[in-house]
Structures are given as structure tokens and as C-alpha cells.
Amino acid sequence: MRLVLLGAPGSGKGTQAKLLKDEFNIPHISTGDLLRAAVAAQTELGMAAKIVMDKGQLVSDDIVLGMLKERLAEKDAKKGFILDGFPRNLVQADMLDNLLAEINMPAQHAILIEVNPEEVVARIAKRAEIEGRTDDTEAVVRDRIKIYETQTAPVVEHYKKHEILSEVLGSGTIEQVQQRLLAVLRF
Ligand code: AMP
């Protein structure tokens, strides 16, 4: 299965992607996680990316695409993937279409997890306490939500046009949201 998960910061994408990974036994590929690993490894790329990430802005399309391309070339991604955090804008959506066409693995599903903005802020505040992410402060979260609304939300239309978009409600318990996702994927 080849799935693109979409949703605002704090929509629960990452949590749901981890559950789907176990369910379908395919890798969960999060560009945020790939970037955080580069930051932790203190690579040149990671150190440059950290400055951008800490402001809640987007890292350059080419850098993220390069990381994603390498990750998709790994053996475990041959049987499918759950993409989380990419594409973040329309340029990336086109880049992804081209990349997946090249490797003959087009996306089969794009699912938007919908949550209302107040819920997003509350969820991220909770995650900040648990994970201590440096980009989960209130001011940065506000900027990340703004970037989502202006740059990432149009990606939903991109997948609507490609006729692979489904939408699920992201409110309720983790299990309830997972059941909604499974219902779409098993249809
Ligand atoms: P995430 O874990 O998906 O919330 O991503 C955390 C941060 O990593 C974002 O706020 C961006 O700075 C950066 N990032 C993750 N994915 C991308 C992407 N596809 N394009 C650009 N920047 C990204």
C-alpha cells in the first residue's frame, strides 16, 4: 500500500502513521523525523535545517526531496510506504508525483485527517510537554499552522484532482481515528 497522510500540525498524522505501519507492515516515512535525525547527527544539512525548523518554516524543497528519495530507495519501501509530512506545498506535490512515477510506485491513497484549529493547539501543547520539541512553542506553532493553511492545504486539492483523496475526522480517541482510516484503506 502506498499512502500519503495529510493534516495540520497536531492532527495526529504521526501517531496514526505509526499504527498503520504495524497494521500493514510497511515503513512510516516522516520527513520531519528524517530532518530531526539529521539535526541529532549534527550533519551540515541537519544544522542548517534546524535554524529553519526552529522558526516553524519549511526546509528547502530540494533538500527534503533528496532525503525522501534516498529513503524510498531503501529495501523496505519496495513493498509500500506511509508518507507523513511530505508534500508540504504544491511544488513538492508535483515533485513527489514525478519521483513516484519514475520508480513506478504512484500513490494509491491520500487521506486528510481533519481537526479543528483549537484542538490542534491543545494537542501540540500536550506533545510539547511529552516530547520537548523545540518547534512546539506557542509562537512557533502559530506560524506552523499559518504555513499549513497557506502552503500545505492546497495540496488537498491536488489529490482531489487526482481522485485519490479521502477525508477522515481526526477528533475522538486514537482508536476511533484509526478505525476510520482502516475503513477507508480496506474499502
Ligand atoms: P513535522 O515533524 O512533519 O511537523 O515537521 C517538522 C518541521 O520539519 C517542519 O516544521 C519543517 O520545518 C520541517 N519539514 C518537515 N517536512 C518538511 C517538508 N516536506 N518540507 C519542508 N520542510 C519540512
CSV table of C-alpha atoms and ligand atoms in Angstrom, one decimal:
chain,number,residue,atom,x,y,z
A,1,MET,CA,0.0,0.0,0.0
A,2,ARG,CA,1.3,3.5,-0.9
A,3,LEU,CA,-0.3,6.2,1.2
A,4,VAL,CA,0.1,9.9,1.7
A,5,LEU,CA,-1.2,11.2,5.0
A,6,LEU,CA,-2.2,14.8,5.2
A,7,GLY,CA,-3.3,17.0,8.1
A,8,ALA,CA,-2.4,20.1,10.1
A,9,PRO,CA,0.4,20.1,12.7
A,10,GLY,CA,-1.1,18.2,15.7
A,11,SER,CA,-3.7,16.4,13.6
A,12,GLY,CA,-2.4,13.1,14.8
A,13,LYS,CA,-0.8,12.1,11.5
A,14,GLY,CA,2.4,10.8,13.1
A,15,THR,CA,0.5,8.8,15.7
A,16,GLN,CA,-1.8,7.2,13.1
A,17,ALA,CA,1.1,6.6,10.7
A,18,LYS,CA,2.9,4.5,13.4
A,19,LEU,CA,-0.2,2.4,13.9
A,20,LEU,CA,-0.8,1.9,10.2
A,21,LYS,CA,2.9,0.9,9.8
A,22,ASP,CA,2.3,-2.0,12.2
A,23,GLU,CA,-1.0,-2.9,10.7
A,24,PHE,CA,0.3,-3.1,7.1
A,25,ASN,CA,3.9,-3.8,7.8
A,26,ILE,CA,5.2,-1.0,5.6
A,27,PRO,CA,7.6,1.8,6.6
A,28,HIS,CA,6.4,5.1,8.1
A,29,ILE,CA,8.4,7.7,6.3
A,30,SER,CA,8.2,11.1,8.1
A,31,THR,CA,10.3,13.9,6.5
A,32,GLY,CA,10.1,15.7,9.9
A,33,ASP,CA,11.7,12.6,11.6
A,34,LEU,CA,14.3,12.3,8.8
A,35,LEU,CA,15.2,16.0,9.4
A,36,ARG,CA,15.3,15.6,13.2
A,37,ALA,CA,17.7,12.6,12.7
A,38,ALA,CA,19.9,14.8,10.6
A,39,VAL,CA,19.8,17.5,13.4
A,40,ALA,CA,20.6,15.0,16.1
A,41,ALA,CA,23.5,13.6,14.0
A,42,GLN,CA,24.7,17.2,13.6
A,43,THR,CA,25.4,16.9,9.9
A,44,GLU,CA,25.9,20.0,7.9
A,45,LEU,CA,22.4,19.6,6.4
A,46,GLY,CA,20.9,19.0,9.9
A,47,MET,CA,22.4,22.1,11.4
A,48,ALA,CA,21.2,24.3,8.5
A,49,ALA,CA,17.7,22.7,8.7
A,50,LYS,CA,17.5,23.2,12.5
A,51,ILE,CA,17.5,27.0,12.1
A,52,VAL,CA,14.6,26.8,9.7
A,53,MET,CA,12.7,24.2,11.7
A,54,ASP,CA,13.0,26.1,14.9
A,55,LYS,CA,11.2,29.0,13.2
A,56,GLY,CA,8.4,26.8,12.1
A,57,GLN,CA,9.3,27.4,8.4
A,58,LEU,CA,9.8,24.9,5.6
A,59,VAL,CA,13.1,23.5,4.7
A,60,SER,CA,14.0,23.8,1.0
A,61,ASP,CA,12.1,21.6,-1.3
A,62,ASP,CA,15.3,20.1,-2.9
A,63,ILE,CA,16.8,19.2,0.4
A,64,VAL,CA,13.7,17.4,1.7
A,65,LEU,CA,13.1,15.7,-1.7
A,66,GLY,CA,16.7,14.4,-1.7
A,67,MET,CA,16.3,12.9,1.7
A,68,LEU,CA,13.0,11.3,0.7
A,69,LYS,CA,14.4,9.9,-2.5
A,70,GLU,CA,17.2,8.2,-0.5
A,71,ARG,CA,14.7,6.8,2.0
A,72,LEU,CA,12.4,5.5,-0.7
A,73,ALA,CA,15.3,3.7,-2.3
A,74,GLU,CA,15.7,1.5,0.8
A,75,LYS,CA,14.6,-2.1,0.5
A,76,ASP,CA,11.7,-1.9,3.0
A,77,ALA,CA,10.0,0.8,0.9
A,78,LYS,CA,9.7,-1.5,-2.1
A,79,LYS,CA,6.5,-3.0,-0.6
A,80,GLY,CA,4.9,0.3,0.0
A,81,PHE,CA,5.0,3.3,2.4
A,82,ILE,CA,3.1,5.7,4.6
A,83,LEU,CA,4.3,9.2,3.9
A,84,ASP,CA,3.9,11.7,6.7
A,85,GLY,CA,4.9,15.4,6.3
A,86,PHE,CA,5.5,15.4,2.5
A,87,PRO,CA,4.3,17.0,0.3
A,88,ARG,CA,4.1,20.3,2.2
A,89,ASN,CA,3.3,22.6,-0.8
A,90,LEU,CA,2.2,22.3,-4.4
A,91,VAL,CA,5.8,22.2,-5.8
A,92,GLN,CA,6.6,19.2,-3.5
A,93,ALA,CA,3.3,17.5,-4.6
A,94,ASP,CA,4.5,17.7,-8.3
A,95,MET,CA,8.0,16.6,-7.3
A,96,LEU,CA,6.5,13.6,-5.5
A,97,ASP,CA,4.3,12.6,-8.4
A,98,ASN,CA,7.3,12.7,-10.7
A,99,LEU,CA,9.5,10.7,-8.2
A,100,LEU,CA,6.9,8.1,-7.6
A,101,ALA,CA,6.2,7.8,-11.4
A,102,GLU,CA,10.0,7.3,-12.0
A,103,ILE,CA,10.1,4.4,-9.6
A,104,ASN,CA,6.8,3.1,-10.8
A,105,MET,CA,5.1,3.4,-7.4
A,106,PRO,CA,2.4,6.0,-7.7
A,107,ALA,CA,0.5,7.0,-4.5
A,108,GLN,CA,-2.8,5.0,-4.2
A,109,HIS,CA,-4.4,6.9,-1.4
A,110,ALA,CA,-4.1,10.4,0.1
A,111,ILE,CA,-6.0,10.8,3.3
A,112,LEU,CA,-6.6,14.1,5.1
A,113,ILE,CA,-7.1,13.9,8.8
A,114,GLU,CA,-9.3,16.8,9.7
A,115,VAL,CA,-9.2,18.6,13.1
A,116,ASN,CA,-10.4,22.0,14.2
A,117,PRO,CA,-7.7,24.6,15.0
A,118,GLU,CA,-8.4,24.8,18.7
A,119,GLU,CA,-7.9,21.1,19.1
A,120,VAL,CA,-4.6,21.3,17.2
A,121,VAL,CA,-3.2,23.9,19.6
A,122,ALA,CA,-4.3,21.9,22.6
A,123,ARG,CA,-2.8,18.7,21.3
A,124,ILE,CA,0.5,20.3,20.4
A,125,ALA,CA,0.8,21.9,23.9
A,126,LYS,CA,0.4,18.3,25.3
A,127,ARG,CA,3.0,17.0,22.9
A,128,ALA,CA,5.4,19.8,23.9
A,129,GLU,CA,5.3,18.5,27.5
A,130,ILE,CA,5.9,14.9,26.5
A,131,GLU,CA,8.5,15.3,23.6
A,132,GLY,CA,10.1,18.7,24.3
A,133,ARG,CA,10.3,19.5,20.5
A,134,THR,CA,11.9,22.9,20.1
A,135,ASP,CA,9.3,23.9,17.4
A,136,ASP,CA,6.3,23.2,19.7
A,137,THR,CA,6.4,26.5,21.5
A,138,GLU,CA,3.2,28.5,21.2
A,139,ALA,CA,4.5,31.2,18.8
A,140,VAL,CA,6.2,28.7,16.5
A,141,VAL,CA,3.1,26.5,16.5
A,142,ARG,CA,1.0,29.5,15.3
A,143,ASP,CA,3.5,30.1,12.5
A,144,ARG,CA,3.4,26.4,11.5
A,145,ILE,CA,-0.4,26.4,11.4
A,146,LYS,CA,-0.3,29.6,9.2
A,147,ILE,CA,2.2,27.9,6.8
A,148,TYR,CA,0.0,24.8,6.8
A,149,GLU,CA,-3.1,26.9,5.8
A,150,THR,CA,-1.4,28.9,3.1
A,151,GLN,CA,1.1,26.3,1.6
A,152,THR,CA,0.0,22.8,2.6
A,153,ALA,CA,-3.8,23.0,2.5
A,154,PRO,CA,-3.8,23.5,-1.3
A,155,VAL,CA,-2.1,20.0,-1.6
A,156,VAL,CA,-5.5,18.6,-0.6
A,157,GLU,CA,-7.0,19.9,-3.9
A,158,HIS,CA,-4.1,18.4,-5.8
A,159,TYR,CA,-5.0,14.9,-4.6
A,160,LYS,CA,-8.7,15.7,-5.1
A,161,LYS,CA,-8.0,16.3,-8.7
A,162,HIS,CA,-6.0,13.1,-8.9
A,163,GLU,CA,-9.1,11.3,-7.4
A,164,ILE,CA,-7.3,9.6,-4.7
A,165,LEU,CA,-8.3,11.8,-1.8
A,166,SER,CA,-10.3,10.7,1.2
A,167,GLU,CA,-11.1,12.7,4.4
A,168,VAL,CA,-11.5,11.3,7.9
A,169,LEU,CA,-12.4,13.1,11.1
A,170,GLY,CA,-9.4,13.5,13.4
A,171,SER,CA,-11.4,14.1,16.6
A,172,GLY,CA,-12.1,11.4,19.2
A,173,THR,CA,-9.8,8.8,20.5
A,174,ILE,CA,-6.7,7.4,18.7
A,175,GLU,CA,-8.5,4.1,18.2
A,176,GLN,CA,-11.6,5.8,16.7
A,177,VAL,CA,-9.4,7.7,14.2
A,178,GLN,CA,-7.5,4.6,13.4
A,179,GLN,CA,-10.8,2.7,12.7
A,180,ARG,CA,-11.9,5.5,10.3
A,181,LEU,CA,-8.6,5.2,8.5
A,182,LEU,CA,-8.7,1.5,8.2
A,183,ALA,CA,-12.3,1.7,6.9
A,184,VAL,CA,-11.0,3.9,4.0
A,185,LEU,CA,-8.0,1.7,3.3
A,186,ARG,CA,-9.9,-1.6,3.4
A,187,PHE,CA,-12.7,-0.4,1.2
B,1,AMP,P1,6.9,17.6,11.2
B,1,AMP,O1,7.5,16.7,12.1
B,1,AMP,O2,6.3,17.0,9.9
B,1,AMP,O3,5.9,18.5,11.9
B,1,AMP,O4,8.0,18.6,10.6
B,1,AMP,C1,8.8,19.4,11.5
B,1,AMP,C2,9.5,20.5,10.7
B,1,AMP,O5,10.4,19.9,9.7
B,1,AMP,C3,8.6,21.4,9.8
B,1,AMP,O6,8.0,22.5,10.6
B,1,AMP,C4,9.5,21.9,8.8
B,1,AMP,O7,10.4,22.9,9.3
B,1,AMP,C5,10.4,20.6,8.5
B,1,AMP,N1,9.8,19.8,7.5
B,1,AMP,C6,9.2,18.5,7.6
B,1,AMP,N2,8.8,18.0,6.4
B,1,AMP,C7,9.0,19.0,5.5
B,1,AMP,C8,8.8,19.2,4.1
B,1,AMP,N3,8.2,18.2,3.4
B,1,AMP,N4,9.2,20.3,3.5
B,1,AMP,C9,9.8,21.3,4.2
B,1,AMP,N5,10.1,21.2,5.5
B,1,AMP,C10,9.7,20.1,6.2
